[in-house]
């Protein structure tokens, strides 16, 4: 009988172990099925990701907008400097036996413009070329409603006076460029 009880206990241990293995396998299958069902993202995860993308895009766009304004300001300063040097070169070479100058006007109604002209004074009949400022750029000096003339002397190319032309962004007048014309004829920005 003792032998029978030992066999019975062995069988019970064996059946209990098989039962545990079945439960363990079923539990692992349930975990695997639950993991497979939860493969996607939650709504909160998606909203956080969209929010981060929106913030980064906004910062990037604003920086790009500021960069573009600075590029336009630099380009306008270069264009004005080129026109000034053109007038100076024409005066030095005495093209058409005349002196040349630039008229800067900060008109209240039509915006800023600058004209290349020939002769000792600016007049409508002496204009060689007319240039307008870009829509995003304004003159700070000359001030609104005023004008400045820079006339270069023949042969020497010296200006009639040392002066500064200041341009700035319309949306932020603190962002500006100074174009300096020295009495010795040096033009820099």
mmCIF file of C-alpha atoms in Angstrom:
data_model
loop_
_atom_site.group_PDB
_atom_site.id
_atom_site.type_symbol
_atom_site.label_atom_id
_atom_site.label_comp_id
_atom_site.label_asym_id
_atom_site.label_seq_id
_atom_site.Cartn_x
_atom_site.Cartn_y
_atom_site.Cartn_z
ATOM 1 C CA UNK A 1 0.000 0.000 0.000
ATOM 2 C CA UNK A 2 2.878 2.200 0.724
ATOM 3 C CA UNK A 3 4.059 1.698 -2.810
ATOM 4 C CA UNK A 4 0.656 2.697 -4.142
ATOM 5 C CA UNK A 5 0.665 5.932 -2.090
ATOM 6 C CA UNK A 6 4.102 6.810 -3.432
ATOM 7 C CA UNK A 7 2.907 6.281 -6.988
ATOM 8 C CA UNK A 8 -0.222 8.278 -6.305
ATOM 9 C CA UNK A 9 1.808 11.186 -4.847
ATOM 10 C CA UNK A 10 4.183 11.048 -7.787
ATOM 11 C CA UNK A 11 1.245 11.120 -10.164
ATOM 12 C CA UNK A 12 -0.313 14.030 -8.278
ATOM 13 C CA UNK A 13 2.970 15.939 -8.357
ATOM 14 C CA UNK A 14 3.321 15.206 -12.021
ATOM 15 C CA UNK A 15 -0.270 16.283 -12.808
ATOM 16 C CA UNK A 16 0.132 19.399 -10.652
ATOM 17 C CA UNK A 17 3.320 20.313 -12.533
ATOM 18 C CA UNK A 18 1.593 19.777 -15.900
ATOM 19 C CA UNK A 19 -1.276 21.956 -14.703
ATOM 20 C CA UNK A 20 1.160 24.713 -13.669
ATOM 21 C CA UNK A 21 2.857 24.558 -17.052
ATOM 22 C CA UNK A 22 -0.510 24.875 -18.813
ATOM 23 C CA UNK A 23 -1.472 27.886 -16.678
ATOM 24 C CA UNK A 24 1.919 29.492 -17.232
ATOM 25 C CA UNK A 25 1.651 28.980 -21.030
ATOM 26 C CA UNK A 26 -1.891 30.394 -21.047
ATOM 27 C CA UNK A 27 -0.755 33.435 -19.041
ATOM 28 C CA UNK A 28 2.119 34.057 -21.463
ATOM 29 C CA UNK A 29 -0.250 33.747 -24.419
ATOM 30 C CA UNK A 30 -2.595 36.290 -22.798
ATOM 31 C CA UNK A 31 0.320 38.712 -22.228
ATOM 32 C CA UNK A 32 1.407 38.266 -25.836
ATOM 33 C CA UNK A 33 -2.145 38.876 -27.072
ATOM 34 C CA UNK A 34 -2.470 41.948 -24.842
ATOM 35 C CA UNK A 35 0.878 43.282 -26.122
ATOM 36 C CA UNK A 36 -0.229 42.753 -29.706
ATOM 37 C CA UNK A 37 -3.450 44.656 -29.058
ATOM 38 C CA UNK A 38 -1.528 47.641 -27.548
ATOM 39 C CA UNK A 39 0.831 48.267 -30.459
ATOM 40 C CA UNK A 40 -0.541 51.793 -31.246
ATOM 41 C CA UNK A 41 -0.057 55.162 -29.568
ATOM 42 C CA UNK A 42 -2.376 56.682 -27.022
ATOM 43 C CA UNK A 43 -4.162 59.959 -27.682
ATOM 44 C CA UNK A 44 -2.034 61.747 -25.084
ATOM 45 C CA UNK A 45 1.182 60.592 -26.756
ATOM 46 C CA UNK A 46 -0.057 61.867 -30.118
ATOM 47 C CA UNK A 47 -1.135 65.245 -28.687
ATOM 48 C CA UNK A 48 2.213 65.757 -26.954
ATOM 49 C CA UNK A 49 4.078 64.911 -30.170
ATOM 50 C CA UNK A 50 1.923 67.299 -32.235
ATOM 51 C CA UNK A 51 2.449 70.036 -29.625
ATOM 52 C CA UNK A 52 6.232 69.635 -29.705
ATOM 53 C CA UNK A 53 6.245 69.733 -33.520
ATOM 54 C CA UNK A 54 4.097 72.900 -33.489
ATOM 55 C CA UNK A 55 6.429 74.697 -31.044
ATOM 56 C CA UNK A 56 9.576 73.755 -32.980
ATOM 57 C CA UNK A 57 7.978 74.786 -36.292
ATOM 58 C CA UNK A 58 6.885 78.165 -34.899
ATOM 59 C CA UNK A 59 10.346 78.944 -33.533
ATOM 60 C CA UNK A 60 11.944 77.922 -36.827
ATOM 61 C CA UNK A 61 9.508 80.032 -38.860
ATOM 62 C CA UNK A 62 10.081 83.123 -36.715
ATOM 63 C CA UNK A 63 13.855 82.766 -37.001
ATOM 64 C CA UNK A 64 13.566 82.354 -40.761
ATOM 65 C CA UNK A 65 11.384 85.481 -40.965
ATOM 66 C CA UNK A 66 14.000 87.519 -39.034
ATOM 67 C CA UNK A 67 16.801 86.127 -41.178
ATOM 68 C CA UNK A 68 14.972 87.114 -44.351
ATOM 69 C CA UNK A 69 14.536 90.684 -43.086
ATOM 70 C CA UNK A 70 18.249 90.934 -42.299
ATOM 71 C CA UNK A 71 19.112 89.657 -45.769
ATOM 72 C CA UNK A 72 16.862 92.285 -47.390
ATOM 73 C CA UNK A 73 18.450 95.006 -45.250
ATOM 74 C CA UNK A 74 21.976 93.875 -46.232
ATOM 75 C CA UNK A 75 21.027 93.682 -49.903
ATOM 76 C CA UNK A 76 19.523 97.192 -49.855
ATOM 77 C CA UNK A 77 22.663 98.582 -48.161
ATOM 78 C CA UNK A 78 24.796 96.945 -50.873
ATOM 79 C CA UNK A 79 22.602 98.378 -53.644
ATOM 80 C CA UNK A 80 22.793 101.909 -52.209
ATOM 81 C CA UNK A 81 26.579 101.573 -51.833
ATOM 82 C CA UNK A 82 26.875 100.452 -55.468
ATOM 83 C CA UNK A 83 24.838 103.434 -56.680
ATOM 84 C CA UNK A 84 26.975 105.802 -54.543
ATOM 85 C CA UNK A 85 30.193 104.342 -55.977
ATOM 86 C CA UNK A 86 28.742 104.563 -59.475
ATOM 87 C CA UNK A 87 28.067 108.298 -58.979
ATOM 88 C CA UNK A 88 31.547 108.754 -57.519
ATOM 89 C CA UNK A 89 33.193 106.903 -60.451
ATOM 90 C CA UNK A 90 31.237 108.972 -62.996
ATOM 91 C CA UNK A 91 32.354 112.185 -61.258
ATOM 92 C CA UNK A 92 35.997 111.086 -61.165
ATOM 93 C CA UNK A 93 35.950 110.220 -64.869
ATOM 94 C CA UNK A 94 33.979 113.410 -65.627
ATOM 95 C CA UNK A 95 31.521 111.480 -67.734
ATOM 96 C CA UNK A 96 29.605 113.956 -69.939
ATOM 97 C CA UNK A 97 31.784 116.709 -68.392
ATOM 98 C CA UNK A 98 29.625 116.720 -65.309
ATOM 99 C CA UNK A 99 29.568 115.850 -61.637
ATOM 100 C CA UNK A 100 27.169 113.245 -60.263
ATOM 101 C CA UNK A 101 25.237 112.743 -57.095
ATOM 102 C CA UNK A 102 22.566 110.778 -55.303
ATOM 103 C CA UNK A 103 19.306 112.235 -54.010
ATOM 104 C CA UNK A 104 17.805 110.333 -51.050
ATOM 105 C CA UNK A 105 14.187 111.104 -50.257
ATOM 106 C CA UNK A 106 12.034 109.733 -47.463
ATOM 107 C CA UNK A 107 8.632 110.646 -48.848
ATOM 108 C CA UNK A 108 5.691 110.408 -46.457
ATOM 109 C CA UNK A 109 3.237 109.333 -49.166
ATOM 110 C CA UNK A 110 5.228 107.110 -51.529
ATOM 111 C CA UNK A 111 7.970 105.657 -49.327
ATOM 112 C CA UNK A 112 11.709 106.037 -49.696
ATOM 113 C CA UNK A 113 13.625 106.278 -52.939
ATOM 114 C CA UNK A 114 17.056 107.354 -54.184
ATOM 115 C CA UNK A 115 17.969 108.836 -57.567
ATOM 116 C CA UNK A 116 21.259 109.013 -59.427
ATOM 117 C CA UNK A 117 21.500 112.437 -61.087
ATOM 118 C CA UNK A 118 24.019 114.529 -63.020
ATOM 119 C CA UNK A 119 24.856 118.154 -62.346
ATOM 120 C CA UNK A 120 25.480 120.367 -59.345
ATOM 121 C CA UNK A 121 21.871 120.176 -58.090
ATOM 122 C CA UNK A 122 19.048 117.666 -58.117
ATOM 123 C CA UNK A 123 16.218 118.399 -60.552
ATOM 124 C CA UNK A 124 13.654 116.307 -62.403
ATOM 125 C CA UNK A 125 15.502 116.700 -65.731
ATOM 126 C CA UNK A 126 18.857 115.501 -64.367
ATOM 127 C CA UNK A 127 17.721 112.054 -63.128
ATOM 128 C CA UNK A 128 19.657 109.152 -64.660
ATOM 129 C CA UNK A 129 18.134 106.301 -62.645
ATOM 130 C CA UNK A 130 15.451 106.043 -59.993
ATOM 131 C CA UNK A 131 15.447 103.325 -57.316
ATOM 132 C CA UNK A 132 12.806 102.585 -54.681
ATOM 133 C CA UNK A 133 13.387 100.932 -51.341
ATOM 134 C CA UNK A 134 11.968 97.467 -50.822
ATOM 135 C CA UNK A 135 8.527 97.389 -49.148
ATOM 136 C CA UNK A 136 10.029 96.045 -45.897
ATOM 137 C CA UNK A 137 12.789 98.717 -45.692
ATOM 138 C CA UNK A 138 12.598 102.394 -44.697
ATOM 139 C CA UNK A 139 14.958 105.337 -44.313
ATOM 140 C CA UNK A 140 15.702 106.342 -40.729
ATOM 141 C CA UNK A 141 18.028 109.094 -41.936
ATOM 142 C CA UNK A 142 16.868 111.124 -43.831
ATOM 143 C CA UNK A 143 13.858 111.270 -41.545
ATOM 144 C CA UNK A 144 10.285 111.091 -42.801
ATOM 145 C CA UNK A 145 9.424 113.937 -45.159
ATOM 146 C CA UNK A 146 13.076 115.000 -45.631
ATOM 147 C CA UNK A 147 15.757 114.448 -48.252
ATOM 148 C CA UNK A 148 19.566 114.428 -48.594
ATOM 149 C CA UNK A 149 21.810 115.059 -51.576
ATOM 150 C CA UNK A 150 25.324 113.713 -51.903
ATOM 151 C CA UNK A 151 27.227 115.268 -54.800
ATOM 152 C CA UNK A 152 30.719 114.086 -55.745
ATOM 153 C CA UNK A 153 33.374 116.519 -57.011
ATOM 154 C CA UNK A 154 34.916 115.977 -60.442
ATOM 155 C CA UNK A 155 38.385 114.357 -60.576
ATOM 156 C CA UNK A 156 38.791 113.878 -56.776
ATOM 157 C CA UNK A 157 35.461 112.098 -56.167
ATOM 158 C CA UNK A 158 35.141 113.738 -52.758
ATOM 159 C CA UNK A 159 31.567 114.274 -51.548
ATOM 160 C CA UNK A 160 30.217 117.761 -50.844
ATOM 161 C CA UNK A 161 29.942 116.779 -47.149
ATOM 162 C CA UNK A 162 30.469 113.807 -44.886
ATOM 163 C CA UNK A 163 27.129 112.143 -44.207
ATOM 164 C CA UNK A 164 25.378 108.985 -43.087
ATOM 165 C CA UNK A 165 22.358 107.291 -44.651
ATOM 166 C CA UNK A 166 20.505 104.954 -42.287
ATOM 167 C CA UNK A 167 18.061 102.277 -43.405
ATOM 168 C CA UNK A 168 16.031 100.014 -41.132
ATOM 169 C CA UNK A 169 13.346 97.350 -41.179
ATOM 170 C CA UNK A 170 9.796 98.718 -41.103
ATOM 171 C CA UNK A 171 8.626 96.118 -38.606
ATOM 172 C CA UNK A 172 11.589 96.708 -36.264
ATOM 173 C CA UNK A 173 13.322 100.081 -36.583
ATOM 174 C CA UNK A 174 16.034 98.976 -34.140
ATOM 175 C CA UNK A 175 17.435 96.655 -36.831
ATOM 176 C CA UNK A 176 19.347 99.062 -39.064
ATOM 177 C CA UNK A 177 22.336 99.624 -41.328
ATOM 178 C CA UNK A 178 24.411 102.804 -41.604
ATOM 179 C CA UNK A 179 25.975 103.753 -44.920
ATOM 180 C CA UNK A 180 28.784 106.209 -44.190
ATOM 181 C CA UNK A 181 30.255 108.573 -46.774
ATOM 182 C CA UNK A 182 33.483 110.160 -45.429
ATOM 183 C CA UNK A 183 34.906 113.515 -46.534
ATOM 184 C CA UNK A 184 37.796 111.671 -48.232
ATOM 185 C CA UNK A 185 35.296 109.822 -50.461
ATOM 186 C CA UNK A 186 35.328 106.488 -48.677
ATOM 187 C CA UNK A 187 31.935 104.717 -48.762
ATOM 188 C CA UNK A 188 31.248 101.937 -46.282
ATOM 189 C CA UNK A 189 28.349 100.150 -44.650
#
